[in-house]
GROMACS .gro file of N, CA and C in nm:
model
  510
    1ASP      N    1  -2.037  -0.657  -0.704
    1ASP     CA    2  -2.008  -0.550  -0.800
    1ASP      C    3  -1.902  -0.591  -0.903
    2GLU      N    4  -1.867  -0.719  -0.908
    2GLU     CA    5  -1.766  -0.768  -1.003
    2GLU      C    6  -1.638  -0.686  -0.995
    3LEU      N    7  -1.589  -0.667  -0.874
    3LEU     CA    8  -1.471  -0.587  -0.849
    3LEU      C    9  -1.342  -0.663  -0.880
    4ASP      N   10  -1.243  -0.589  -0.925
    4ASP     CA   11  -1.107  -0.643  -0.934
    4ASP      C   12  -1.042  -0.634  -0.796
    5LEU      N   13  -1.077  -0.529  -0.723
    5LEU     CA   14  -1.014  -0.501  -0.594
    5LEU      C   15  -1.117  -0.447  -0.496
    6LEU      N   16  -1.118  -0.503  -0.376
    6LEU     CA   17  -1.202  -0.453  -0.268
    6LEU      C   18  -1.109  -0.407  -0.155
    7LEU      N   19  -1.124  -0.283  -0.115
    7LEU     CA   20  -1.043  -0.225  -0.008
    7LEU      C   21  -1.126  -0.216   0.118
    8PHE      N   22  -1.063  -0.234   0.233
    8PHE     CA   23  -1.132  -0.227   0.362
    8PHE      C   24  -1.031  -0.185   0.467
    9ASN      N   25  -1.072  -0.182   0.591
    9ASN     CA   26  -0.986  -0.140   0.701
    9ASN      C   27  -0.950  -0.258   0.789
   10THR      N   28  -0.866  -0.230   0.887
   10THR     CA   29  -0.826  -0.332   0.984
   10THR      C   30  -0.826  -0.271   1.123
   11THR      N   31  -0.832  -0.356   1.220
   11THR     CA   32  -0.820  -0.313   1.359
   11THR      C   33  -0.683  -0.359   1.409
   12PRO      N   34  -0.591  -0.266   1.432
   12PRO     CA   35  -0.460  -0.307   1.483
   12PRO      C   36  -0.466  -0.334   1.634
   13PHE      N   37  -0.380  -0.424   1.680
   13PHE     CA   38  -0.371  -0.451   1.823
   13PHE      C   39  -0.228  -0.493   1.858
   14THR      N   40  -0.194  -0.479   1.984
   14THR     CA   41  -0.064  -0.521   2.034
   14THR      C   42  -0.088  -0.617   2.151
   15ASP      N   43   0.019  -0.681   2.193
   15ASP     CA   44   0.008  -0.777   2.302
   15ASP      C   45   0.027  -0.714   2.440
   16ASN      N   46   0.075  -0.588   2.445
   16ASN     CA   47   0.093  -0.523   2.574
   16ASN      C   48   0.089  -0.372   2.560
   17GLU      N   49   0.072  -0.303   2.670
   17GLU     CA   50   0.057  -0.157   2.671
   17GLU      C   51   0.184  -0.085   2.630
   18GLU      N   52   0.300  -0.139   2.668
   18GLU     CA   53   0.427  -0.076   2.630
   18GLU      C   54   0.442  -0.071   2.478
   19LEU      N   55   0.413  -0.181   2.414
   19LEU     CA   56   0.420  -0.186   2.268
   19LEU      C   57   0.311  -0.099   2.205
   20ALA      N   58   0.194  -0.096   2.268
   20ALA     CA   59   0.085  -0.010   2.218
   20ALA      C   60   0.130   0.135   2.215
   21GLU      N   61   0.201   0.178   2.318
   21GLU     CA   62   0.251   0.316   2.323
   21GLU      C   63   0.357   0.339   2.216
   22GLN      N   64   0.447   0.242   2.197
   22GLN     CA   65   0.551   0.252   2.094
   22GLN      C   66   0.491   0.260   1.954
   23CYS      N   67   0.382   0.189   1.933
   23CYS     CA   68   0.323   0.175   1.799
   23CYS      C   69   0.204   0.268   1.776
   24LYS      N   70   0.186   0.366   1.861
   24LYS     CA   71   0.068   0.452   1.851
   24LYS      C   72   0.054   0.514   1.712
   25GLU      N   73   0.162   0.567   1.657
   25GLU     CA   74   0.158   0.628   1.524
   25GLU      C   75   0.141   0.523   1.414
   26LYS      N   76   0.208   0.411   1.429
   26LYS     CA   77   0.199   0.305   1.327
   26LYS      C   78   0.059   0.245   1.322
   27ALA      N   79  -0.010   0.243   1.433
   27ALA     CA   80  -0.146   0.188   1.438
   27ALA      C   81  -0.242   0.270   1.352
   28LYS      N   82  -0.215   0.400   1.340
   28LYS     CA   83  -0.300   0.487   1.259
   28LYS      C   84  -0.288   0.454   1.110
   29TYR      N   85  -0.181   0.389   1.073
   29TYR     CA   86  -0.153   0.357   0.934
   29TYR      C   87  -0.259   0.267   0.871
   30TYR      N   88  -0.332   0.193   0.951
   30TYR     CA   89  -0.422   0.092   0.898
   30TYR      C   90  -0.567   0.134   0.885
   31GLY      N   91  -0.598   0.259   0.903
   31GLY     CA   92  -0.737   0.300   0.891
   31GLY      C   93  -0.755   0.416   0.795
   32ARG      N   94  -0.856   0.407   0.713
   32ARG     CA   95  -0.889   0.516   0.621
   32ARG      C   96  -1.003   0.596   0.683
   33GLN      N   97  -1.002   0.726   0.661
   33GLN     CA   98  -1.103   0.813   0.720
   33GLN      C   99  -1.211   0.856   0.621
   34GLY      N  100  -1.177   0.854   0.492
   34GLY     CA  101  -1.270   0.902   0.390
   34GLY      C  102  -1.381   0.802   0.360
   35SER      N  103  -1.475   0.847   0.279
   35SER     CA  104  -1.586   0.763   0.234
   35SER      C  105  -1.577   0.754   0.082
   36TYR      N  106  -1.578   0.633   0.032
   36TYR     CA  107  -1.564   0.608  -0.112
   36TYR      C  108  -1.675   0.513  -0.154
   37ASP      N  109  -1.789   0.568  -0.186
   37ASP     CA  110  -1.908   0.488  -0.213
   37ASP      C  111  -1.914   0.434  -0.356
   38ALA      N  112  -1.853   0.502  -0.450
   38ALA     CA  113  -1.863   0.463  -0.591
   38ALA      C  114  -1.760   0.356  -0.626
   39VAL      N  115  -1.793   0.277  -0.727
   39VAL     CA  116  -1.696   0.186  -0.786
   39VAL      C  117  -1.618   0.268  -0.889
   40LEU      N  118  -1.486   0.270  -0.873
   40LEU     CA  119  -1.399   0.351  -0.959
   40LEU      C  120  -1.293   0.264  -1.024
   41THR      N  121  -1.222   0.321  -1.121
   41THR     CA  122  -1.104   0.253  -1.173
   41THR      C  123  -0.996   0.263  -1.066
   42GLY      N  124  -0.895   0.178  -1.076
   42GLY     CA  125  -0.785   0.182  -0.980
   42GLY      C  126  -0.717   0.318  -0.974
   43PRO      N  127  -0.678   0.375  -1.089
   43PRO     CA  128  -0.614   0.507  -1.083
   43PRO      C  129  -0.707   0.614  -1.022
   44GLN      N  130  -0.836   0.608  -1.051
   44GLN     CA  131  -0.929   0.705  -0.991
   44GLN      C  132  -0.938   0.687  -0.839
   45MET      N  133  -0.946   0.562  -0.793
   45MET     CA  134  -0.953   0.537  -0.649
   45MET      C  135  -0.822   0.578  -0.582
   46ALA      N  136  -0.710   0.549  -0.646
   46ALA     CA  137  -0.580   0.589  -0.591
   46ALA      C  138  -0.574   0.741  -0.576
   47ALA      N  139  -0.624   0.813  -0.677
   47ALA     CA  140  -0.625   0.960  -0.672
   47ALA      C  141  -0.713   1.010  -0.559
   48ALA      N  142  -0.832   0.954  -0.546
   48ALA     CA  143  -0.924   0.997  -0.441
   48ALA      C  144  -0.865   0.968  -0.303
   49MET      N  145  -0.808   0.850  -0.287
   49MET     CA  146  -0.752   0.814  -0.156
   49MET      C  147  -0.625   0.891  -0.125
   50LYS      N  148  -0.541   0.912  -0.224
   50LYS     CA  149  -0.418   0.991  -0.202
   50LYS      C  150  -0.453   1.132  -0.160
   51LYS      N  151  -0.554   1.190  -0.224
   51LYS     CA  152  -0.598   1.326  -0.192
   51LYS      C  153  -0.640   1.338  -0.046
   52ASN      N  154  -0.703   1.233   0.009
   52ASN     CA  155  -0.751   1.234   0.147
   52ASN      C  156  -0.653   1.172   0.247
   53GLY      N  157  -0.535   1.135   0.201
   53GLY     CA  158  -0.438   1.070   0.290
   53GLY      C  159  -0.477   0.928   0.324
   54ASP      N  160  -0.559   0.865   0.241
   54ASP     CA  161  -0.609   0.731   0.267
   54ASP      C  162  -0.548   0.623   0.177
   55TYR      N  163  -0.453   0.659   0.092
   55TYR     CA  164  -0.390   0.558   0.007
   55TYR      C  165  -0.294   0.477   0.094
   56LEU      N  166  -0.330   0.354   0.122
   56LEU     CA  167  -0.250   0.265   0.206
   56LEU      C  168  -0.214   0.141   0.125
   57PRO      N  169  -0.086   0.114   0.105
   57PRO     CA  170  -0.048   0.002   0.020
   57PRO      C  171  -0.049  -0.135   0.088
   58SER      N  172  -0.085  -0.144   0.212
   58SER     CA  173  -0.081  -0.271   0.282
   58SER      C  174  -0.171  -0.376   0.216
   59ALA      N  175  -0.113  -0.490   0.180
   59ALA     CA  176  -0.189  -0.595   0.112
   59ALA      C  177  -0.289  -0.664   0.203
   60CYS      N  178  -0.272  -0.648   0.334
   60CYS     CA  179  -0.366  -0.717   0.425
   60CYS      C  180  -0.499  -0.644   0.437
   61ILE      N  181  -0.513  -0.528   0.375
   61ILE     CA  182  -0.640  -0.456   0.382
   61ILE      C  183  -0.702  -0.442   0.242
   62GLN      N  184  -0.688  -0.550   0.166
   62GLN     CA  185  -0.748  -0.556   0.033
   62GLN      C  186  -0.772  -0.701  -0.007
   63LEU      N  187  -0.875  -0.720  -0.086
   63LEU     CA  188  -0.900  -0.848  -0.149
   63LEU      C  189  -0.895  -0.825  -0.299
   64THR      N  190  -0.821  -0.910  -0.367
   64THR     CA  191  -0.804  -0.895  -0.511
   64THR      C  192  -0.854  -1.021  -0.580
   65ARG      N  193  -0.928  -1.002  -0.684
   65ARG     CA  194  -0.983  -1.115  -0.760
   65ARG      C  195  -0.868  -1.194  -0.823
   66ARG      N  196  -0.866  -1.324  -0.798
   66ARG     CA  197  -0.755  -1.410  -0.844
   66ARG      C  198  -0.738  -1.406  -0.996
   67ALA      N  199  -0.845  -1.416  -1.070
   67ALA     CA  200  -0.835  -1.414  -1.216
   67ALA      C  201  -0.774  -1.283  -1.264
   68PHE      N  202  -0.807  -1.173  -1.199
   68PHE     CA  203  -0.749  -1.043  -1.233
   68PHE      C  204  -0.597  -1.046  -1.213
   69LEU      N  205  -0.553  -1.101  -1.099
   69LEU     CA  206  -0.408  -1.111  -1.073
   69LEU      C  207  -0.339  -1.194  -1.181
   70LEU      N  208  -0.397  -1.307  -1.214
   70LEU     CA  209  -0.336  -1.395  -1.314
   70LEU      C  210  -0.336  -1.331  -1.452
   71GLU      N  211  -0.447  -1.269  -1.490
   71GLU     CA  212  -0.457  -1.204  -1.622
   71GLU      C  213  -0.354  -1.092  -1.638
   72ASN      N  214  -0.324  -1.024  -1.530
   72ASN     CA  215  -0.233  -0.910  -1.535
   72ASN      C  216  -0.092  -0.943  -1.486
   73HIS      N  217  -0.067  -1.070  -1.455
   73HIS     CA  218   0.065  -1.117  -1.411
   73HIS      C  219   0.117  -1.035  -1.293
   74LEU      N  220   0.032  -1.016  -1.193
   74LEU     CA  221   0.066  -0.935  -1.077
   74LEU      C  222   0.107  -1.024  -0.960
   75SER      N  223   0.220  -0.989  -0.899
   75SER     CA  224   0.268  -1.064  -0.784
   75SER      C  225   0.365  -0.976  -0.705
   76PHE      N  226   0.408  -1.028  -0.592
   76PHE     CA  227   0.503  -0.956  -0.508
   76PHE      C  228   0.644  -0.973  -0.560
   77ILE      N  229   0.729  -0.876  -0.530
   77ILE     CA  230   0.870  -0.884  -0.566
   77ILE      C  231   0.939  -0.970  -0.461
   78PRO      N  232   1.005  -1.078  -0.502
   78PRO     CA  233   1.073  -1.162  -0.402
   78PRO      C  234   1.201  -1.095  -0.350
   79GLY      N  235   1.231  -1.120  -0.222
   79GLY     CA  236   1.358  -1.078  -0.165
   79GLY      C  237   1.367  -0.936  -0.113
   80VAL      N  238   1.257  -0.862  -0.115
   80VAL     CA  239   1.260  -0.725  -0.062
   80VAL      C  240   1.154  -0.711   0.047
   81ILE      N  241   1.172  -0.610   0.130
   81ILE     CA  242   1.068  -0.573   0.225
   81ILE      C  243   0.998  -0.450   0.169
   82HIS      N  244   0.889  -0.412   0.225
   82HIS     CA  245   0.806  -0.302   0.174
   82HIS      C  246   0.748  -0.336   0.037
   83GLU      N  247   0.743  -0.465   0.004
   83GLU     CA  248   0.697  -0.509  -0.128
   83GLU      C  249   0.550  -0.479  -0.153
   84ASP      N  250   0.475  -0.453  -0.046
   84ASP     CA  251   0.334  -0.414  -0.063
   84ASP      C  252   0.321  -0.289  -0.149
   85ASN      N  253   0.420  -0.200  -0.141
   85ASN     CA  254   0.414  -0.075  -0.217
   85ASN      C  255   0.405  -0.099  -0.367
   86ALA      N  256   0.497  -0.178  -0.420
   86ALA     CA  257   0.497  -0.203  -0.564
   86ALA      C  258   0.378  -0.289  -0.605
   87TYR      N  259   0.346  -0.390  -0.525
   87TYR     CA  260   0.233  -0.478  -0.555
   87TYR      C  261   0.102  -0.399  -0.560
   88THR      N  262   0.073  -0.325  -0.455
   88THR     CA  263  -0.053  -0.251  -0.448
   88THR      C  264  -0.061  -0.147  -0.558
   89PHE      N  265   0.048  -0.080  -0.586
   89PHE     CA  266   0.051   0.019  -0.693
   89PHE      C  267   0.014  -0.045  -0.827
   90ALA      N  268   0.075  -0.161  -0.857
   90ALA     CA  269   0.046  -0.230  -0.983
   90ALA      C  270  -0.100  -0.275  -0.988
   91VAL      N  271  -0.152  -0.323  -0.876
   91VAL     CA  272  -0.293  -0.366  -0.871
   91VAL      C  273  -0.384  -0.246  -0.897
   92PHE      N  274  -0.360  -0.135  -0.830
   92PHE     CA  275  -0.443  -0.015  -0.851
   92PHE      C  276  -0.436   0.030  -0.997
   93MET      N  277  -0.317   0.034  -1.055
   93MET     CA  278  -0.302   0.086  -1.190
   93MET      C  279  -0.370  -0.002  -1.293
   94ALA      N  280  -0.381  -0.132  -1.267
   94ALA     CA  281  -0.443  -0.224  -1.362
   94ALA      C  282  -0.593  -0.243  -1.340
   95ALA      N  283  -0.641  -0.213  -1.220
   95ALA     CA  284  -0.780  -0.243  -1.185
   95ALA      C  285  -0.879  -0.153  -1.258
   96GLN      N  286  -0.983  -0.215  -1.310
   96GLN     CA  287  -1.091  -0.142  -1.376
   96GLN      C  288  -1.208  -0.115  -1.281
   97ARG      N  289  -1.222  -0.198  -1.178
   97ARG     CA  290  -1.334  -0.184  -1.084
   97ARG      C  291  -1.283  -0.202  -0.942
   98VAL      N  292  -1.282  -0.092  -0.868
   98VAL     CA  293  -1.235  -0.093  -0.730
   98VAL      C  294  -1.346  -0.039  -0.641
   99GLY      N  295  -1.370  -0.109  -0.531
   99GLY     CA  296  -1.469  -0.066  -0.434
   99GLY      C  297  -1.407  -0.058  -0.296
  100TYR      N  298  -1.480   0.006  -0.205
  100TYR     CA  299  -1.431   0.025  -0.069
  100TYR      C  300  -1.543  -0.002   0.030
  101ASP      N  301  -1.512  -0.077   0.133
  101ASP     CA  302  -1.603  -0.102   0.244
  101ASP      C  303  -1.531  -0.054   0.369
  102GLU      N  304  -1.588   0.040   0.440
  102GLU     CA  305  -1.519   0.103   0.553
  102GLU      C  306  -1.505   0.013   0.676
  103ARG      N  307  -1.569  -0.100   0.675
  103ARG     CA  308  -1.558  -0.190   0.790
  103ARG      C  309  -1.419  -0.253   0.799
  104ALA      N  310  -1.384  -0.296   0.918
  104ALA     CA  311  -1.255  -0.363   0.942
  104ALA      C  312  -1.278  -0.514   0.934
  105TYR      N  313  -1.221  -0.575   0.832
  105TYR     CA  314  -1.235  -0.719   0.812
  105TYR      C  315  -1.110  -0.796   0.853
  106PHE      N  316  -1.014  -0.727   0.908
  106PHE     CA  317  -0.886  -0.790   0.941
  106PHE      C  318  -0.836  -0.734   1.073
  107ARG      N  319  -0.776  -0.820   1.154
  107ARG     CA  320  -0.712  -0.776   1.278
  107ARG      C  321  -0.562  -0.787   1.257
  108ARG      N  322  -0.491  -0.674   1.271
  108ARG     CA  323  -0.347  -0.667   1.242
  108ARG      C  324  -0.269  -0.658   1.372
  109ARG      N  325  -0.190  -0.760   1.399
  109ARG     CA  326  -0.105  -0.760   1.519
  109ARG      C  327   0.021  -0.679   1.492
  110LEU      N  328   0.047  -0.581   1.576
  110LEU     CA  329   0.173  -0.507   1.574
  110LEU      C  330   0.258  -0.569   1.683
  111ARG      N  331   0.373  -0.622   1.645
  111ARG     CA  332   0.454  -0.696   1.740
  111ARG      C  333   0.600  -0.651   1.736
  112SER      N  334   0.672  -0.683   1.840
  112SER     CA  335   0.815  -0.653   1.847
  112SER      C  336   0.889  -0.732   1.740
  113ASN      N  337   1.000  -0.675   1.695
  113ASN     CA  338   1.090  -0.741   1.599
  113ASN      C  339   1.025  -0.771   1.464
  114SER      N  340   0.927  -0.693   1.426
  114SER     CA  341   0.869  -0.707   1.292
  114SER      C  342   0.929  -0.598   1.203
  115ILE      N  343   0.901  -0.603   1.076
  115ILE     CA  344   0.950  -0.498   0.986
  115ILE      C  345   0.900  -0.361   1.030
  116MET      N  346   0.777  -0.357   1.080
  116MET     CA  347   0.717  -0.230   1.123
  116MET      C  348   0.783  -0.172   1.249
  117THR      N  349   0.835  -0.258   1.337
  117THR     CA  350   0.885  -0.209   1.466
  117THR      C  351   1.037  -0.221   1.481
  118SER      N  352   1.106  -0.285   1.389
  118SER     CA  353   1.252  -0.302   1.398
  118SER      C  354   1.324  -0.176   1.354
  119ALA      N  355   1.449  -0.166   1.397
  119ALA     CA  356   1.534  -0.054   1.355
  119ALA      C  357   1.560  -0.065   1.204
  120TYR      N  358   1.578   0.050   1.142
  120TYR     CA  359   1.604   0.052   0.998
  120TYR      C  360   1.744   0.000   0.966
  121SER      N  361   1.755  -0.057   0.846
  121SER     CA  362   1.884  -0.102   0.795
  121SER      C  363   1.892  -0.062   0.648
  122PHE      N  364   2.005  -0.089   0.586
  122PHE     CA  365   2.019  -0.057   0.444
  122PHE      C  366   1.920  -0.138   0.360
  123HIS      N  367   1.878  -0.254   0.410
  123HIS     CA  368   1.780  -0.336   0.336
  123HIS      C  369   1.649  -0.260   0.317
  124ASN      N  370   1.610  -0.176   0.414
  124ASN     CA  371   1.491  -0.093   0.398
  124ASN      C  372   1.508   0.002   0.280
  125VAL      N  373   1.622   0.069   0.274
  125VAL     CA  374   1.649   0.165   0.167
  125VAL      C  375   1.650   0.094   0.032
  126TYR      N  376   1.726  -0.016   0.025
  126TYR     CA  377   1.736  -0.091  -0.099
  126TYR      C  378   1.598  -0.139  -0.145
  127SER      N  379   1.518  -0.190  -0.053
  127SER     CA  380   1.386  -0.241  -0.088
  127SER      C  381   1.295  -0.131  -0.140
  128TYR      N  382   1.299  -0.015  -0.077
  128TYR     CA  383   1.221   0.099  -0.128
  128TYR      C  384   1.267   0.136  -0.269
  129TYR      N  385   1.398   0.134  -0.290
  129TYR     CA  386   1.450   0.166  -0.424
  129TYR      C  387   1.396   0.066  -0.528
  130VAL      N  388   1.401  -0.063  -0.496
  130VAL     CA  389   1.352  -0.165  -0.588
  130VAL      C  390   1.203  -0.143  -0.616
  131CYS      N  391   1.128  -0.111  -0.511
  131CYS     CA  392   0.985  -0.084  -0.530
  131CYS      C  393   0.963   0.036  -0.621
  132CYS      N  394   1.040   0.143  -0.600
  132CYS     CA  395   1.028   0.262  -0.687
  132CYS      C  396   1.057   0.226  -0.833
  133ARG      N  397   1.162   0.149  -0.853
  133ARG     CA  398   1.198   0.108  -0.990
  133ARG      C  399   1.082   0.030  -1.054
  134GLU      N  400   1.025  -0.064  -0.979
  134GLU     CA  401   0.915  -0.144  -1.032
  134GLU      C  402   0.789  -0.059  -1.054
  135MET      N  403   0.764   0.034  -0.965
  135MET     CA  404   0.647   0.121  -0.979
  135MET      C  405   0.661   0.210  -1.102
  136ASN      N  406   0.781   0.261  -1.128
  136ASN     CA  407   0.805   0.339  -1.250
  136ASN      C  408   0.784   0.253  -1.374
  137HIS      N  409   0.830   0.129  -1.367
  137HIS     CA  410   0.810   0.037  -1.479
  137HIS      C  411   0.660   0.013  -1.502
  138THR      N  412   0.586  -0.009  -1.394
  138THR     CA  413   0.441  -0.029  -1.403
  138THR      C  414   0.376   0.091  -1.469
  139LEU      N  415   0.413   0.208  -1.423
  139LEU     CA  416   0.353   0.332  -1.474
  139LEU      C  417   0.382   0.349  -1.623
  140SER      N  418   0.502   0.320  -1.666
  140SER     CA  419   0.535   0.339  -1.808
  140SER      C  420   0.474   0.230  -1.896
  141ALA      N  421   0.447   0.112  -1.840
  141ALA     CA  422   0.392   0.002  -1.919
  141ALA      C  423   0.240   0.006  -1.934
  142MET      N  424   0.172   0.080  -1.847
  142MET     CA  425   0.026   0.081  -1.849
  142MET      C  426  -0.027   0.207  -1.914
  143LYS      N  427  -0.139   0.191  -1.981
  143LYS     CA  428  -0.204   0.306  -2.045
  143LYS      C  429  -0.309   0.361  -1.948
  144ILE      N  430  -0.270   0.463  -1.876
  144ILE     CA  431  -0.358   0.524  -1.776
  144ILE      C  432  -0.418   0.649  -1.837
  145PRO      N  433  -0.549   0.670  -1.823
  145PRO     CA  434  -0.610   0.792  -1.878
  145PRO      C  435  -0.536   0.917  -1.832
  146GLN      N  436  -0.522   1.013  -1.921
  146GLN     CA  437  -0.445   1.134  -1.896
  146GLN      C  438  -0.485   1.207  -1.768
  147ASP      N  439  -0.615   1.214  -1.738
  147ASP     CA  440  -0.659   1.287  -1.619
  147ASP      C  441  -0.624   1.217  -1.489
  148ASP      N  442  -0.580   1.092  -1.494
  148ASP     CA  443  -0.545   1.016  -1.373
  148ASP      C  444  -0.394   1.009  -1.349
  149THR      N  445  -0.313   1.065  -1.438
  149THR     CA  446  -0.169   1.043  -1.430
  149THR      C  447  -0.098   1.129  -1.327
  150HIS      N  448  -0.162   1.228  -1.268
  150HIS     CA  449  -0.092   1.312  -1.171
  150HIS      C  450  -0.069   1.242  -1.039
  151VAL      N  451  -0.151   1.147  -1.002
  151VAL     CA  452  -0.138   1.082  -0.871
  151VAL      C  453  -0.029   0.974  -0.868
  152PRO      N  454  -0.020   0.886  -0.966
  152PRO     CA  455   0.083   0.781  -0.956
  152PRO      C  456   0.225   0.832  -0.932
  153PRO      N  457   0.271   0.937  -0.999
  153PRO     CA  458   0.405   0.986  -0.966
  153PRO      C  459   0.417   1.036  -0.822
  154GLU      N  460   0.310   1.092  -0.767
  154GLU     CA  461   0.312   1.136  -0.627
  154GLU      C  462   0.330   1.016  -0.535
  155ILE      N  463   0.265   0.907  -0.566
  155ILE     CA  464   0.277   0.786  -0.483
  155ILE      C  465   0.420   0.733  -0.490
  156ILE      N  466   0.476   0.728  -0.610
  156ILE     CA  467   0.615   0.682  -0.627
  156ILE      C  468   0.710   0.775  -0.552
  157HIS      N  469   0.687   0.904  -0.563
  157HIS     CA  470   0.773   1.003  -0.496
  157HIS      C  471   0.770   0.983  -0.343
  158SER      N  472   0.655   0.949  -0.288
  158SER     CA  473   0.647   0.929  -0.143
  158SER      C  474   0.731   0.808  -0.100
  159ILE      N  475   0.740   0.705  -0.183
  159ILE     CA  476   0.822   0.588  -0.152
  159ILE      C  477   0.969   0.626  -0.159
  160LEU      N  478   1.005   0.704  -0.260
  160LEU     CA  479   1.143   0.750  -0.272
  160LEU      C  480   1.181   0.840  -0.154
  161THR      N  481   1.087   0.921  -0.107
  161THR     CA  482   1.110   1.007   0.010
  161THR      C  483   1.138   0.921   0.133
  162ASN      N  484   1.064   0.811   0.149
  162ASN     CA  485   1.091   0.719   0.261
  162ASN      C  486   1.232   0.663   0.252
  163ALA      N  487   1.273   0.622   0.133
  163ALA     CA  488   1.408   0.568   0.115
  163ALA      C  489   1.513   0.671   0.152
  164ARG      N  490   1.495   0.793   0.107
  164ARG     CA  491   1.590   0.900   0.138
  164ARG      C  492   1.596   0.929   0.288
  165ARG      N  493   1.478   0.933   0.351
  165ARG     CA  494   1.472   0.962   0.494
  165ARG      C  495   1.547   0.855   0.573
  166ILE      N  496   1.522   0.730   0.541
  166ILE     CA  497   1.588   0.620   0.613
  166ILE      C  498   1.738   0.622   0.586
  167TYR      N  499   1.777   0.646   0.461
  167TYR     CA  500   1.919   0.652   0.427
  167TYR      C  501   1.988   0.762   0.507
  168ASN      N  502   1.925   0.878   0.518
  168ASN     CA  503   1.983   0.988   0.595
  168ASN      C  504   1.991   0.954   0.744
  169GLU      N  505   1.893   0.879   0.795
  169GLU     CA  506   1.896   0.838   0.937
  169GLU      C  507   2.011   0.740   0.962
  170LEU      N  508   2.039   0.655   0.864
  170LEU     CA  509   2.145   0.557   0.881
  170LEU      C  510   2.281   0.625   0.876
   0.00000   0.00000   0.00000
């Protein structure tokens, strides 16, 4: 379909039952429930997925066309965690052709002492802040059709909410 971005699911797994119980909620993070049969623009797909609770910024559940990345100068932010948020947001906002395949093409190991399972620190808050700043920059730099602009600020707001929540926990 000459896609810029192909989205799919993953099957999460752990190495033991104790960790499986600890990660029960986090394991749900990697699966989308909706059906997205049409090829859409990135902002349209983001809107459809956000509406259904299926917008997942994890880079391991997407394939992006290399030429598209190079043409749009898209890459990860060095030195921060949660960098998938800003990267995926920029990819969605720039993509003209996005498709979805509901199959799981990736197996995601949830393990102890990873970013997903470690205790929060100020680096989590700072990284979310950096991602929000970059996402706002992406949004202001791109010409997104007017009918698609309501979703991107919601996505940015959810990242800022995570930063606030973690900051308050600390």
